[in-house]
PDB file of C-alpha atoms in Angstrom:
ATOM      1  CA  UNK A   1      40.454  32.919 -54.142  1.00  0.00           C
ATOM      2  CA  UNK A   2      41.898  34.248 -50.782  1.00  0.00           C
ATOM      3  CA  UNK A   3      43.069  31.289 -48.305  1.00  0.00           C
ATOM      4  CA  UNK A   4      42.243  33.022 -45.403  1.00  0.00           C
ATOM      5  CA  UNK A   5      39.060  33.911 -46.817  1.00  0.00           C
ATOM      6  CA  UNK A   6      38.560  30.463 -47.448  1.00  0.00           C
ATOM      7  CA  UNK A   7      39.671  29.308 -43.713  1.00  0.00           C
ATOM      8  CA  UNK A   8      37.245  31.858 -41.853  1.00  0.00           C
ATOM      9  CA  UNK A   9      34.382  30.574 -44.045  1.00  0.00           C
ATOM     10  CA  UNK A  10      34.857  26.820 -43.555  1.00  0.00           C
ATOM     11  CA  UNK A  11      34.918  27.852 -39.609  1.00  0.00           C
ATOM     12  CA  UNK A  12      31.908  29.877 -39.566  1.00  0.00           C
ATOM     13  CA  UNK A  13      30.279  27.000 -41.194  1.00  0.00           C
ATOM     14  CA  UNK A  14      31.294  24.105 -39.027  1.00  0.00           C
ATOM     15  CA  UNK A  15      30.325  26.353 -36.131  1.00  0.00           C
ATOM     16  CA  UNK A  16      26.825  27.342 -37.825  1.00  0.00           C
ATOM     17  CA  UNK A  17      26.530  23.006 -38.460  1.00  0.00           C
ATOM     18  CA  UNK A  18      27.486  22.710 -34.640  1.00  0.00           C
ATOM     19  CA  UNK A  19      24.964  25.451 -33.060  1.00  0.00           C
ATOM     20  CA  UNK A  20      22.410  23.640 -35.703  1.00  0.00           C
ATOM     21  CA  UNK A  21      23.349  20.509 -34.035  1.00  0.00           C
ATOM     22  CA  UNK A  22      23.182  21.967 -30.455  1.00  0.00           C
ATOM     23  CA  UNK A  23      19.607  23.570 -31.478  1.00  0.00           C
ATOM     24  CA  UNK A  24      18.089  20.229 -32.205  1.00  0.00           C
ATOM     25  CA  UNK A  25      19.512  17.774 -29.327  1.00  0.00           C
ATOM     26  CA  UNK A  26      18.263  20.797 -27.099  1.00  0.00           C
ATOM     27  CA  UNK A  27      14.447  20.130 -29.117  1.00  0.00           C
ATOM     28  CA  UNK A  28      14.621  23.697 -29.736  1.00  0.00           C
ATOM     29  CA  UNK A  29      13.266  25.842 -33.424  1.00  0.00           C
ATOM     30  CA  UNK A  30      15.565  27.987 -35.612  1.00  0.00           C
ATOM     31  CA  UNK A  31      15.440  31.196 -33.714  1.00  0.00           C
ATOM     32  CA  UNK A  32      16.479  34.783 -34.060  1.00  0.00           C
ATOM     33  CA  UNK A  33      20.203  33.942 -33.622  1.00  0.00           C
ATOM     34  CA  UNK A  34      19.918  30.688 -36.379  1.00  0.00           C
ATOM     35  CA  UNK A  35      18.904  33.736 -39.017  1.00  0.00           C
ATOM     36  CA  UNK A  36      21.624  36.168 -37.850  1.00  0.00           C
ATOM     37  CA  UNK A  37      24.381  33.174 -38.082  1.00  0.00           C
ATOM     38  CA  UNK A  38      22.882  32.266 -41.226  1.00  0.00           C
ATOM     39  CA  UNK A  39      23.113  35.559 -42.537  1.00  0.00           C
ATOM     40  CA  UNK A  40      26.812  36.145 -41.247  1.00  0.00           C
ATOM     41  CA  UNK A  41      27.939  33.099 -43.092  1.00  0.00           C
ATOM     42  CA  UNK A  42      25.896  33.992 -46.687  1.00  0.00           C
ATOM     43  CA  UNK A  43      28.067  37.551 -46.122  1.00  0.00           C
ATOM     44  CA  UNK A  44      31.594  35.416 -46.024  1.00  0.00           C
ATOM     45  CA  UNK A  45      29.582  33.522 -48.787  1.00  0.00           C
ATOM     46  CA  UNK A  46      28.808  36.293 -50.992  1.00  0.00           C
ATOM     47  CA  UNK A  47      32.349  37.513 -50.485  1.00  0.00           C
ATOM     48  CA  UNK A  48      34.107  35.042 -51.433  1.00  0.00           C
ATOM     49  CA  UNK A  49      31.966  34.254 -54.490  1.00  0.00           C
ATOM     50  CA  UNK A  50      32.472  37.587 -55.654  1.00  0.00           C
ATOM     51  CA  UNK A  51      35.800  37.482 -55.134  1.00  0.00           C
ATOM     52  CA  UNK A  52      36.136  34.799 -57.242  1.00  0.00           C
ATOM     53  CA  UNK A  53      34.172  35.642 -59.535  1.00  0.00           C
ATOM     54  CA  UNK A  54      35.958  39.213 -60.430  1.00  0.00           C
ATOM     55  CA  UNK A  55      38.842  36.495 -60.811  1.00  0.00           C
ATOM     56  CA  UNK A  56      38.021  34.559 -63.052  1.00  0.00           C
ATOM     57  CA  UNK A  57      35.945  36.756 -64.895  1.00  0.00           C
ATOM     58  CA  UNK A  58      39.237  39.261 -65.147  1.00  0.00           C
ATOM     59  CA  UNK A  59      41.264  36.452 -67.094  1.00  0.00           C
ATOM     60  CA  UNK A  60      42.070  34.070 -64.527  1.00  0.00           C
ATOM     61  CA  UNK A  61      41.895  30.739 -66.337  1.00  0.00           C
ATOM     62  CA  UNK A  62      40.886  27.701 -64.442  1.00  0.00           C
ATOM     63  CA  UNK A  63      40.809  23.560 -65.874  1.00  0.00           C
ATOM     64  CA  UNK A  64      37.484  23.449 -65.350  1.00  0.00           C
ATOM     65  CA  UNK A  65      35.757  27.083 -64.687  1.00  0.00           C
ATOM     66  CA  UNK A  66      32.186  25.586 -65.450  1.00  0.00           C
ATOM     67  CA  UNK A  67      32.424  23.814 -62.661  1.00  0.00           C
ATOM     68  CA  UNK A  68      34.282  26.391 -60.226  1.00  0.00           C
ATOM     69  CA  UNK A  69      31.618  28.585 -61.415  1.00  0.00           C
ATOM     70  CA  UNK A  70      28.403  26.236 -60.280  1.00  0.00           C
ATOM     71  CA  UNK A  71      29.859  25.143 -57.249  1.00  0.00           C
ATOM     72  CA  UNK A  72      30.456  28.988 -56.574  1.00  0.00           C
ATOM     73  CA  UNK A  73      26.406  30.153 -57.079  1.00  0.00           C
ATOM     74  CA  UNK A  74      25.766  26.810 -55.214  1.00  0.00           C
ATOM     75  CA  UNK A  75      27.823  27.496 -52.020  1.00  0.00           C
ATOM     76  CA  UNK A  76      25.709  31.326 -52.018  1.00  0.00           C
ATOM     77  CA  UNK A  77      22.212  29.717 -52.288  1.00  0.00           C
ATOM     78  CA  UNK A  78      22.073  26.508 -49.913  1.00  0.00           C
ATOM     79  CA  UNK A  79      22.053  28.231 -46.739  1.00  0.00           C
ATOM     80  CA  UNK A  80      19.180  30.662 -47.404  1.00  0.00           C
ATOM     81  CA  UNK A  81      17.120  27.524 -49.203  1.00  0.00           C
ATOM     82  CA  UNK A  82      18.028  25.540 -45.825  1.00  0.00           C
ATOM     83  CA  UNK A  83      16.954  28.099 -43.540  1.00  0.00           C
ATOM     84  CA  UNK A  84      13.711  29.104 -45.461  1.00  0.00           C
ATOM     85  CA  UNK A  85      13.066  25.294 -45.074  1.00  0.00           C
ATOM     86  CA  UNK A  86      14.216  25.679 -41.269  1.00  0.00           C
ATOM     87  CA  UNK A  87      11.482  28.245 -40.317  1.00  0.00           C
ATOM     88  CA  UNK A  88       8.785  27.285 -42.758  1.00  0.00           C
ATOM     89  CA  UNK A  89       7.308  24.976 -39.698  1.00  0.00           C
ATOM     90  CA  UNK A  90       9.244  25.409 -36.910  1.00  0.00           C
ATOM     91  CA  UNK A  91      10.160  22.309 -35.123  1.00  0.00           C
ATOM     92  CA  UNK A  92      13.186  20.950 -33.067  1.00  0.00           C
ATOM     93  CA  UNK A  93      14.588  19.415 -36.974  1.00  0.00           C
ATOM     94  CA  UNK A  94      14.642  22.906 -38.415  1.00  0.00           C
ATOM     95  CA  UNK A  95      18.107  23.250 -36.009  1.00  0.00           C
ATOM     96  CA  UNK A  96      19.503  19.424 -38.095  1.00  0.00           C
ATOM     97  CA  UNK A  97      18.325  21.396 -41.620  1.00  0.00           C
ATOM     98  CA  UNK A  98      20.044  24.541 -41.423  1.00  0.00           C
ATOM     99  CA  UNK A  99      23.771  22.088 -40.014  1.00  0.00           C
ATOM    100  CA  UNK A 100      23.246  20.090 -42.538  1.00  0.00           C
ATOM    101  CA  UNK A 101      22.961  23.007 -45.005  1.00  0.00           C
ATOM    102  CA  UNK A 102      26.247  24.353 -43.462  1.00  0.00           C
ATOM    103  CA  UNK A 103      28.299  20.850 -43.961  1.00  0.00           C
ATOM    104  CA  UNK A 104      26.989  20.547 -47.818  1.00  0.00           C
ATOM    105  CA  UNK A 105      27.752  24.266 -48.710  1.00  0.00           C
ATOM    106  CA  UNK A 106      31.442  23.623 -46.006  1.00  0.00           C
ATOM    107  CA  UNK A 107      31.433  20.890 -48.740  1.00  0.00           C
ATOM    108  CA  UNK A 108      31.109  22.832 -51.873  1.00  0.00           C
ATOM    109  CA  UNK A 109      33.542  25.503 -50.132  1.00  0.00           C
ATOM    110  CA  UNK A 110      36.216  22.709 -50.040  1.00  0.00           C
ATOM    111  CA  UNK A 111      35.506  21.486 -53.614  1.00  0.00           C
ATOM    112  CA  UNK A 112      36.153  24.946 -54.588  1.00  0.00           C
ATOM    113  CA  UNK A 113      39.141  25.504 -53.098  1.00  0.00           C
ATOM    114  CA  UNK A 114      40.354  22.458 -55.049  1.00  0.00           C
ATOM    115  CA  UNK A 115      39.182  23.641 -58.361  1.00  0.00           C
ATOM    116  CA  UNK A 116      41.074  26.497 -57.702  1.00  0.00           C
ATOM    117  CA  UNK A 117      43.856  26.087 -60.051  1.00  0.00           C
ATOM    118  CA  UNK A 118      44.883  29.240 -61.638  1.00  0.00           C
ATOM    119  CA  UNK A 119      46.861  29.103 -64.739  1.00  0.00           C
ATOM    120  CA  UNK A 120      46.514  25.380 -65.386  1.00  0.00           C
TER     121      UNK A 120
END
């Protein structure tokens, strides 16, 4: 995995868990902007996870690349699951489901980046 990579995501997603944050204390619904974060943050996602993925897959061997590997098609998928649940019935809460999609997948992001042990 790249550690820049790694440092641009985990900022995208605390600022996608803070807009989420700022959407719901406003009593505002996921709008057009929520998807377009959303979206910009699955990109880093994806590109990181295929990154990593190309890695491992190429010979890189990890203690425990099971797991790497799960957490890695997790942190992809919980966004667009949280934001399908976001705009399913729009309501002020739909803003406090897509940040609290971005802090478990920020989460799964950080356990990665501790998995990441090439060679070991």
């Amino acid at each position: 995995m790249i550690g820049a990579l790694v440092v641009v995501v985990q900022v995208a997603l605390v600022a996608l868990a803070v807009y989420g944050v700022v959407l719901t204390v406003l009593n505002r619904p996921p709008d057009a902007w929520t998807k377009r974060a959303v979206g910009v943050a699955v990109a880093l996602l994806a590109v990181q996870a295929v990154i990593a993925a190309v890695q491992v897959f190429s010979g890189t061997t990890l203690p425990e690349t099971t797991t790497f590997l799960i957490y890695l098609v997790v942190s992809v998928c919980v966004l667009p699951i949280a934001l399908q649940f976001a705009t399913a019935e729009p309501t002020r809460w739909g803003g406090a489901v897509v940040a609290v999609g971005a802090i478990a997948t920020a989460v799964a992001v950080w356990r990665l980046q501790g998995l990441w042990v090439p060679g070991a």
